[in-house]
Amino acid sequence: MNLDRYAVIGNPVAHSLSPQIHEEFARQTNQQLKYSRIEAPHDGFESIARDFLRKGGCGLSVTAPFKGEAFRWVDKSDEFARESGAVNAISRSGDSTEGFNTDGIGLLQDFVRLGWKITGRRVLVLGAGGAVRGIIGPLIAQGSVLTVANRTEKRLVELKAQFPDISTMPLAEVPGDWDMVINATSAHLRSTELNVDPHIFSDARCYDLAYSCDRTTKFVDKARRHGATDAQDGLGMLVFQAACAFGLWRGVDPDPIRVLEGLRES
Ligand code: ATR
């Protein structure tokens, strides 16, 4: 039997949990499909994505560092992808490709799971790169009062031009007193230190877009040590954004919470 084929494309991609998550969604919903990993060279996204889809691949999950390139490459895209300039899921229909960004929805759904309300809350976002662009519109749409802090100023200026409702400040000058702190820097990927005043964690709910299945992330650990009300990593967001992509591809809704519990247990 010829199974519908999907894959996650990124670099690195060896440790991606997406195959495990999507295969579990497929089992839950009785969908017949195969989902694999593709590590593309840094200059090879377009040719490899095109080749995979031309040979019958039905869809791709896109991860770092290709989300921006994927947005520029697809034939059309949804409003979240356009707002963020980034695509994390591609679906093919005939010869045409459509790009989506489900990261922001994934984050909001994880906040619902955690019971964290964001409407009217003072939310500090650390970092001003690609990951932030994916979540900022949905956070503003939910009525949170956003401050974005970054190490270098250039990205803050660009972000403020696109999202005039946010406040911005240098990372080194961030004061305390937040309802929520979200880490959207790539410090963990580059194995560098995220230097922030530990007072920012005090009495705040802290969320790391990065995740780790078997231990806490550095950010979560630091937040817990410095008085956070609660601190969580981004595994929930990963599973929810995947569930949203799966629904777009297959037209059925899997149960993300069961998959999330399974990942934590395993
Ligand atoms: P991504 O797509 O993962 O967001 P990116 O677009 O390269 O990756 O953005 C990385 C973000 O993490 C940037 O905001 C970067 O800050 P700078 O603009 O100052 O480079 C931030 N970042 C990465 N490592 C960091 C560190 N050690 N401390 C503080 N910020 C860091």
CSV table of C-alpha atoms and ligand atoms in Angstrom, one decimal:
chain,number,residue,atom,x,y,z
A,1,MET,CA,0.0,0.0,0.0
A,2,ASN,CA,1.3,3.5,-0.9
A,3,LEU,CA,1.1,5.5,2.3
A,4,ASP,CA,0.7,9.3,2.3
A,5,ARG,CA,4.1,10.8,3.2
A,6,TYR,CA,5.0,13.7,5.5
A,7,ALA,CA,8.3,14.8,7.0
A,8,VAL,CA,9.9,17.4,9.2
A,9,ILE,CA,12.6,19.4,7.5
A,10,GLY,CA,15.2,21.3,9.5
A,11,ASN,CA,18.9,21.4,10.5
A,12,PRO,CA,19.6,19.8,12.9
A,13,VAL,CA,16.6,17.5,13.0
A,14,ALA,CA,17.9,14.3,14.4
A,15,HIS,CA,16.3,14.9,17.8
A,16,SER,CA,13.0,16.2,16.5
A,17,LEU,CA,10.0,14.6,18.3
A,18,SER,CA,7.7,15.4,15.3
A,19,PRO,CA,7.8,11.9,13.8
A,20,GLN,CA,6.8,10.3,17.1
A,21,ILE,CA,4.0,12.9,17.7
A,22,HIS,CA,2.5,12.6,14.2
A,23,GLU,CA,2.7,8.8,14.2
A,24,GLU,CA,0.8,8.8,17.5
A,25,PHE,CA,-1.8,11.2,16.1
A,26,ALA,CA,-2.2,8.9,13.1
A,27,ARG,CA,-2.7,5.9,15.3
A,28,GLN,CA,-5.3,7.7,17.4
A,29,THR,CA,-7.3,8.8,14.3
A,30,ASN,CA,-6.7,5.7,12.1
A,31,GLN,CA,-4.9,7.6,9.4
A,32,GLN,CA,-2.5,5.7,7.2
A,33,LEU,CA,0.6,7.7,6.7
A,34,LYS,CA,4.4,7.7,7.0
A,35,TYR,CA,6.2,10.6,8.7
A,36,SER,CA,10.0,11.0,8.5
A,37,ARG,CA,12.9,13.4,9.2
A,38,ILE,CA,14.8,15.3,6.6
A,39,GLU,CA,18.0,17.1,7.5
A,40,ALA,CA,18.6,19.7,4.7
A,41,PRO,CA,21.9,21.5,4.3
A,42,HIS,CA,21.7,25.2,5.2
A,43,ASP,CA,21.5,26.2,1.6
A,44,GLY,CA,19.4,23.3,0.5
A,45,PHE,CA,15.9,23.8,1.9
A,46,GLU,CA,14.1,24.8,-1.4
A,47,SER,CA,15.5,22.0,-3.6
A,48,ILE,CA,14.9,19.3,-1.0
A,49,ALA,CA,11.4,20.5,-0.1
A,50,ARG,CA,10.4,20.7,-3.8
A,51,ASP,CA,11.8,17.3,-4.5
A,52,PHE,CA,9.9,15.7,-1.5
A,53,LEU,CA,6.6,17.2,-2.6
A,54,ARG,CA,7.1,16.6,-6.3
A,55,LYS,CA,7.7,12.9,-5.6
A,56,GLY,CA,4.3,12.7,-3.9
A,57,GLY,CA,5.0,14.0,-0.4
A,58,CYS,CA,1.7,15.5,1.0
A,59,GLY,CA,3.1,17.9,3.6
A,60,LEU,CA,6.1,19.1,5.6
A,61,SER,CA,6.7,20.4,9.1
A,62,VAL,CA,9.3,23.1,9.0
A,63,THR,CA,11.7,23.8,11.8
A,64,ALA,CA,14.7,26.0,12.4
A,65,PRO,CA,16.4,27.5,10.5
A,66,PHE,CA,14.0,27.3,7.5
A,67,LYS,CA,10.8,28.8,8.7
A,68,GLY,CA,11.5,32.2,7.0
A,69,GLU,CA,12.7,30.6,3.8
A,70,ALA,CA,9.6,28.4,3.8
A,71,PHE,CA,7.4,31.4,4.0
A,72,ARG,CA,9.1,33.0,1.0
A,73,TRP,CA,8.9,29.8,-1.0
A,74,VAL,CA,5.3,28.6,-0.7
A,75,ASP,CA,2.7,29.6,-3.2
A,76,LYS,CA,0.3,31.0,-0.7
A,77,SER,CA,0.1,31.3,3.1
A,78,ASP,CA,-2.3,31.8,6.0
A,79,GLU,CA,-2.7,35.1,8.0
A,80,PHE,CA,-0.5,33.9,10.9
A,81,ALA,CA,2.3,33.0,8.4
A,82,ARG,CA,2.0,36.4,6.7
A,83,GLU,CA,2.1,38.2,10.0
A,84,SER,CA,5.1,36.4,11.3
A,85,GLY,CA,6.9,35.9,8.0
A,86,ALA,CA,7.5,32.3,9.0
A,87,VAL,CA,5.9,29.0,8.0
A,88,ASN,CA,6.0,25.9,10.2
A,89,ALA,CA,3.7,23.6,8.2
A,90,ILE,CA,3.3,23.2,4.4
A,91,SER,CA,0.6,21.3,2.7
A,92,ARG,CA,0.5,20.3,-1.0
A,93,SER,CA,-2.5,20.3,-3.1
A,94,GLY,CA,-1.7,19.1,-6.7
A,95,ASP,CA,1.2,21.3,-7.8
A,96,SER,CA,0.4,24.1,-5.3
A,97,THR,CA,1.8,24.6,-1.8
A,98,GLU,CA,0.3,26.4,1.1
A,99,GLY,CA,2.1,27.5,4.2
A,100,PHE,CA,0.8,27.9,7.7
A,101,ASN,CA,2.1,29.1,11.0
A,102,THR,CA,0.5,27.1,13.9
A,103,ASP,CA,3.1,28.1,16.6
A,104,GLY,CA,1.1,30.9,18.1
A,105,ILE,CA,-2.1,28.8,18.3
A,106,GLY,CA,0.0,26.0,19.8
A,107,LEU,CA,1.2,28.4,22.5
A,108,LEU,CA,-2.2,29.7,23.3
A,109,GLN,CA,-3.6,26.2,23.5
A,110,ASP,CA,-0.9,25.2,26.0
A,111,PHE,CA,-1.7,28.2,28.1
A,112,VAL,CA,-5.4,27.0,28.2
A,113,ARG,CA,-4.2,23.5,29.2
A,114,LEU,CA,-2.1,25.1,32.0
A,115,GLY,CA,-5.0,27.4,33.1
A,116,TRP,CA,-2.8,30.4,32.5
A,117,LYS,CA,-4.9,33.5,31.6
A,118,ILE,CA,-3.2,36.1,29.5
A,119,THR,CA,-5.9,38.7,28.8
A,120,GLY,CA,-4.8,42.0,30.5
A,121,ARG,CA,-1.7,40.4,31.9
A,122,ARG,CA,1.7,42.1,31.8
A,123,VAL,CA,3.8,39.7,29.7
A,124,LEU,CA,7.6,40.0,29.2
A,125,VAL,CA,8.9,38.3,26.1
A,126,LEU,CA,12.7,37.6,26.0
A,127,GLY,CA,14.2,37.7,22.5
A,128,ALA,CA,13.1,39.4,19.2
A,129,GLY,CA,14.0,36.8,16.5
A,130,GLY,CA,11.9,34.5,14.4
A,131,ALA,CA,10.3,32.6,17.2
A,132,VAL,CA,8.9,35.8,18.7
A,133,ARG,CA,7.3,36.9,15.4
A,134,GLY,CA,5.3,33.6,15.4
A,135,ILE,CA,3.7,34.3,18.8
A,136,ILE,CA,3.4,38.0,19.1
A,137,GLY,CA,0.3,38.6,17.0
A,138,PRO,CA,-1.7,35.8,18.8
A,139,LEU,CA,-0.6,37.1,22.2
A,140,ILE,CA,-1.7,40.7,21.4
A,141,ALA,CA,-5.0,39.4,19.9
A,142,GLN,CA,-5.7,37.7,23.3
A,143,GLY,CA,-5.3,41.1,25.0
A,144,SER,CA,-2.0,40.7,26.8
A,145,VAL,CA,0.1,43.8,27.5
A,146,LEU,CA,3.4,42.9,25.8
A,147,THR,CA,7.0,44.1,26.5
A,148,VAL,CA,9.7,42.6,24.4
A,149,ALA,CA,13.3,42.7,25.6
A,150,ASN,CA,16.3,41.9,23.5
A,151,ARG,CA,20.1,41.9,23.8
A,152,THR,CA,20.6,44.0,20.7
A,153,GLU,CA,18.5,46.9,19.7
A,154,LYS,CA,18.2,46.4,15.9
A,155,ARG,CA,15.7,43.6,16.1
A,156,LEU,CA,13.6,45.5,18.7
A,157,VAL,CA,13.3,48.5,16.3
A,158,GLU,CA,12.1,46.2,13.5
A,159,LEU,CA,9.6,44.5,15.7
A,160,LYS,CA,8.2,47.7,17.1
A,161,ALA,CA,7.7,49.0,13.5
A,162,GLN,CA,5.6,45.9,12.7
A,163,PHE,CA,3.8,45.7,16.1
A,164,PRO,CA,3.4,49.3,17.4
A,165,ASP,CA,1.3,48.1,20.4
A,166,ILE,CA,4.3,46.4,22.1
A,167,SER,CA,6.8,48.1,24.4
A,168,THR,CA,10.5,47.3,23.9
A,169,MET,CA,13.6,47.5,26.1
A,170,PRO,CA,17.1,46.3,26.3
A,171,LEU,CA,17.5,42.9,28.0
A,172,ALA,CA,20.1,44.3,30.4
A,173,GLU,CA,17.6,46.9,31.7
A,174,VAL,CA,14.5,44.8,32.4
A,175,PRO,CA,13.0,45.5,35.8
A,176,GLY,CA,11.0,42.9,37.8
A,177,ASP,CA,7.2,42.6,38.4
A,178,TRP,CA,5.7,40.6,35.6
A,179,ASP,CA,2.6,38.4,35.4
A,180,MET,CA,4.3,36.2,32.8
A,181,VAL,CA,7.8,35.8,31.3
A,182,ILE,CA,8.3,33.9,28.0
A,183,ASN,CA,11.7,32.9,26.9
A,184,ALA,CA,11.9,33.0,23.1
A,185,THR,CA,15.6,33.4,22.7
A,186,SER,CA,17.8,30.8,21.0
A,187,ALA,CA,20.4,30.9,23.8
A,188,HIS,CA,19.9,27.1,24.5
A,189,LEU,CA,20.5,26.3,20.8
A,190,ARG,CA,23.7,28.2,20.8
A,191,SER,CA,24.6,26.9,24.2
A,192,THR,CA,25.1,30.4,25.4
A,193,GLU,CA,24.1,31.9,28.7
A,194,LEU,CA,20.9,34.0,29.0
A,195,ASN,CA,21.9,36.8,31.3
A,196,VAL,CA,18.8,38.3,32.9
A,197,ASP,CA,18.1,39.8,36.3
A,198,PRO,CA,16.6,36.9,38.3
A,199,HIS,CA,14.1,39.4,39.8
A,200,ILE,CA,12.1,39.1,36.6
A,201,PHE,CA,11.0,35.6,37.7
A,202,SER,CA,9.6,36.6,41.0
A,203,ASP,CA,5.9,35.7,41.3
A,204,ALA,CA,5.6,35.3,37.5
A,205,ARG,CA,4.4,32.4,35.4
A,206,CYS,CA,7.4,31.5,33.2
A,207,TYR,CA,7.3,29.6,29.9
A,208,ASP,CA,10.2,28.5,27.8
A,209,LEU,CA,9.5,28.0,24.1
A,210,ALA,CA,12.4,25.4,24.2
A,211,TYR,CA,11.6,22.0,25.6
A,212,SER,CA,13.2,19.0,27.1
A,213,CYS,CA,11.5,15.6,27.6
A,214,ASP,CA,13.7,14.2,30.2
A,215,ARG,CA,14.8,17.1,32.3
A,216,THR,CA,14.0,20.7,32.9
A,217,THR,CA,15.4,23.4,30.6
A,218,LYS,CA,17.9,25.8,32.0
A,219,PHE,CA,15.4,28.6,31.8
A,220,VAL,CA,12.7,26.6,33.7
A,221,ASP,CA,15.2,25.6,36.3
A,222,LYS,CA,16.4,29.2,36.8
A,223,ALA,CA,12.8,30.5,37.0
A,224,ARG,CA,11.9,27.9,39.6
A,225,ARG,CA,15.0,28.7,41.7
A,226,HIS,CA,14.2,32.4,41.6
A,227,GLY,CA,10.6,32.5,42.8
A,228,ALA,CA,8.4,31.8,39.7
A,229,THR,CA,4.8,30.9,40.6
A,230,ASP,CA,5.1,28.2,38.0
A,231,ALA,CA,7.5,27.4,35.2
A,232,GLN,CA,6.9,25.2,32.2
A,233,ASP,CA,8.9,24.2,29.0
A,234,GLY,CA,7.5,24.3,25.5
A,235,LEU,CA,6.8,20.6,25.0
A,236,GLY,CA,3.0,21.3,25.2
A,237,MET,CA,3.3,24.0,22.6
A,238,LEU,CA,5.2,21.6,20.3
A,239,VAL,CA,2.4,19.0,20.6
A,240,PHE,CA,-0.4,21.5,20.1
A,241,GLN,CA,1.1,23.2,17.1
A,242,ALA,CA,1.6,19.7,15.6
A,243,ALA,CA,-2.0,18.8,16.3
A,244,CYS,CA,-3.1,21.9,14.5
A,245,ALA,CA,-0.9,21.0,11.4
A,246,PHE,CA,-2.2,17.4,11.5
A,247,GLY,CA,-5.8,18.7,11.5
A,248,LEU,CA,-5.0,20.9,8.5
A,249,TRP,CA,-3.4,18.0,6.6
A,250,ARG,CA,-5.8,15.2,7.5
A,251,GLY,CA,-9.1,17.0,8.3
A,252,VAL,CA,-9.4,15.2,11.7
A,253,ASP,CA,-8.5,16.4,15.2
A,254,PRO,CA,-6.1,14.2,17.3
A,255,ASP,CA,-5.9,14.3,21.1
A,256,PRO,CA,-2.8,16.3,21.9
A,257,ILE,CA,-3.0,16.0,25.7
A,258,ARG,CA,-2.8,12.2,25.5
A,259,VAL,CA,0.3,12.5,23.3
A,260,LEU,CA,1.8,15.0,25.6
A,261,GLU,CA,1.3,12.8,28.6
A,262,GLY,CA,2.8,9.8,26.7
A,263,LEU,CA,5.9,11.9,25.8
A,264,ARG,CA,6.5,12.9,29.4
A,265,GLU,CA,6.1,9.4,30.7
A,266,SER,CA,8.4,7.9,28.1
B,1,ATR,P1,14.8,32.1,16.3
B,1,ATR,O1,14.3,31.9,15.0
B,1,ATR,O2,15.0,30.9,17.1
B,1,ATR,O3,14.1,33.2,17.1
B,1,ATR,P2,16.8,34.1,15.7
B,1,ATR,O4,15.9,34.7,14.7
B,1,ATR,O5,18.3,33.9,15.3
B,1,ATR,O6,16.3,32.6,16.1
B,1,ATR,O7,16.7,34.9,17.1
B,1,ATR,C1,17.4,34.5,18.2
B,1,ATR,C2,17.0,35.4,19.4
B,1,ATR,O8,17.6,34.9,20.6
B,1,ATR,C3,17.5,36.9,19.2
B,1,ATR,O9,16.6,37.7,19.8
B,1,ATR,C4,18.8,36.8,20.0
B,1,ATR,O10,19.2,38.1,20.5
B,1,ATR,P3,20.1,39.1,19.6
B,1,ATR,O11,19.1,39.7,18.6
B,1,ATR,O12,20.6,40.0,20.6
B,1,ATR,O13,21.1,38.2,18.9
B,1,ATR,C5,18.4,35.9,21.1
B,1,ATR,N1,19.5,35.3,21.8
B,1,ATR,C6,20.3,34.3,21.4
B,1,ATR,N2,21.2,33.9,22.3
B,1,ATR,C7,21.0,34.8,23.3
B,1,ATR,C8,21.7,34.9,24.6
B,1,ATR,N3,22.7,34.2,25.0
B,1,ATR,N4,21.2,35.9,25.4
B,1,ATR,C9,20.2,36.7,25.0
B,1,ATR,N5,19.6,36.6,23.8
B,1,ATR,C10,20.0,35.7,23.0
